[in-house]
XYZ file of C-alpha atoms in Angstrom:
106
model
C -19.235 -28.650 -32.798
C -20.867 -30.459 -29.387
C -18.390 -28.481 -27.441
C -19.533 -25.226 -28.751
C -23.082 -26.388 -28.553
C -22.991 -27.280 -25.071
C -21.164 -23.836 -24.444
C -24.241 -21.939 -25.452
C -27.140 -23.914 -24.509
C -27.630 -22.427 -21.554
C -28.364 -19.451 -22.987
C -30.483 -20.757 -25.732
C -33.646 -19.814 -23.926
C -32.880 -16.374 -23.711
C -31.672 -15.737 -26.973
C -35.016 -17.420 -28.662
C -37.245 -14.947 -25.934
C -35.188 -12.160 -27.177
C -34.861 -12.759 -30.937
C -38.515 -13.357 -31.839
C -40.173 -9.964 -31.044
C -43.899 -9.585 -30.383
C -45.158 -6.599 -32.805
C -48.551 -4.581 -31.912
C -50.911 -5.720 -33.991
C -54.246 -4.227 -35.516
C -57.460 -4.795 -33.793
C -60.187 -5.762 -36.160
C -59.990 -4.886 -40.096
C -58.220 -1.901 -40.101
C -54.866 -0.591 -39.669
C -53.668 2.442 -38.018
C -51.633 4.802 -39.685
C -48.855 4.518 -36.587
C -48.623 1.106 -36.054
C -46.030 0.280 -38.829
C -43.382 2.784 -36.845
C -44.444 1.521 -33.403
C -43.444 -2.066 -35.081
C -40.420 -0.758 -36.260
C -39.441 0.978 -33.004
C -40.525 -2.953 -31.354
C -38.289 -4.368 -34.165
C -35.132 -1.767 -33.423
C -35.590 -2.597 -29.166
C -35.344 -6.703 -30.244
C -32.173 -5.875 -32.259
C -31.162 -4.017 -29.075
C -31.666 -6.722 -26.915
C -30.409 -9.481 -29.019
C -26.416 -7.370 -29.710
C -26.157 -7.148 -25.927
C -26.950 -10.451 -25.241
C -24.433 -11.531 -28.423
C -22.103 -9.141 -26.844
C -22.453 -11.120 -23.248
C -21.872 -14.369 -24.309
C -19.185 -13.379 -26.273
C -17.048 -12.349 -23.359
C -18.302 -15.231 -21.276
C -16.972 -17.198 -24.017
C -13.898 -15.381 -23.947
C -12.927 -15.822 -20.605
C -13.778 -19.509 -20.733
C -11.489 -19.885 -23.564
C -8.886 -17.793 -21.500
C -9.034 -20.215 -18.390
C -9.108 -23.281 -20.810
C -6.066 -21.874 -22.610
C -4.733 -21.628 -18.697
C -5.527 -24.951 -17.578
C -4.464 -26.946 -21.208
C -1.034 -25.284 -20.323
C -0.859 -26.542 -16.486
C -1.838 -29.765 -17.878
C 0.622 -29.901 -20.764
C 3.381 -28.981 -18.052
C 2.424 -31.826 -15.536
C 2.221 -33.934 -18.228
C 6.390 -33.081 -19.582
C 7.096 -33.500 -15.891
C 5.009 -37.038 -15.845
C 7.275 -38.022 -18.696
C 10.585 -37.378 -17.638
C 9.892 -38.945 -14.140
C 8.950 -42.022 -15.785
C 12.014 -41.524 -18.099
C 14.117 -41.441 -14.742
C 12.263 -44.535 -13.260
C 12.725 -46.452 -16.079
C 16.382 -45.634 -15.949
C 16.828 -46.575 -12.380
C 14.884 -50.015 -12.921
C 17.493 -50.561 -15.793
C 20.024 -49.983 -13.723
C 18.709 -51.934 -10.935
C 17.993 -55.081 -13.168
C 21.796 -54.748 -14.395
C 22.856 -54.486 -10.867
C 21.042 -57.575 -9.996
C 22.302 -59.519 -12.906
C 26.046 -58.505 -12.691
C 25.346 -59.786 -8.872
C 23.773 -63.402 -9.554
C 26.960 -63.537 -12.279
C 29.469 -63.046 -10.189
């Protein structure tokens, strides 16, 4: 949950601006008869506004899974290769320590 949190925080800011529109409102008492569709039309531009910024950090997200989907399968590959040369050195000091021993026996 942090990890996606601190994947979108960034963007926070803009998605509040966007997402909280500012409708026209009446002056005094009285309300014209076109303000409800001029809201509406403010209401529809928000909606707007908010889908391409979804649709934005959606593929930002995307291609930051992508390159950590790249980089967890470098890292899984240097790690293999980690593990067998240890698996080798171990070997070799085995070997050695036999060596050594078969030579303070005899």
């Amino acid at each position: 949950m942090a990890a996606w949190f601190t994947a979108v925080a960034p963007f926070l800011p803009d998605i509040i601006q966007m997402a909280k529109p500012i409708f026209t409102r009446a002056k005094g008492e009285e309300k014209a008869p076109d303000l409800v569709p001029q809201q509406i039309a403010e209401l529809q531009d928000a909606a707007a506004q908010n889908a391409e910024s979804v649709r934005v950090l959606a593929a930002e997200m995307q291609q930051t899974l992508t390159a950590l989907q790249q980089a967890s399968g470098e890292l899984e590959r240097k790690l293999e290769r980690a593990n067998r040369l240890s698996l080798v050195a171990a070997t070799v000091a085995a070997l050695a320590f036999a060596v050594a021993a078969y030579a303070l026996a005899a």
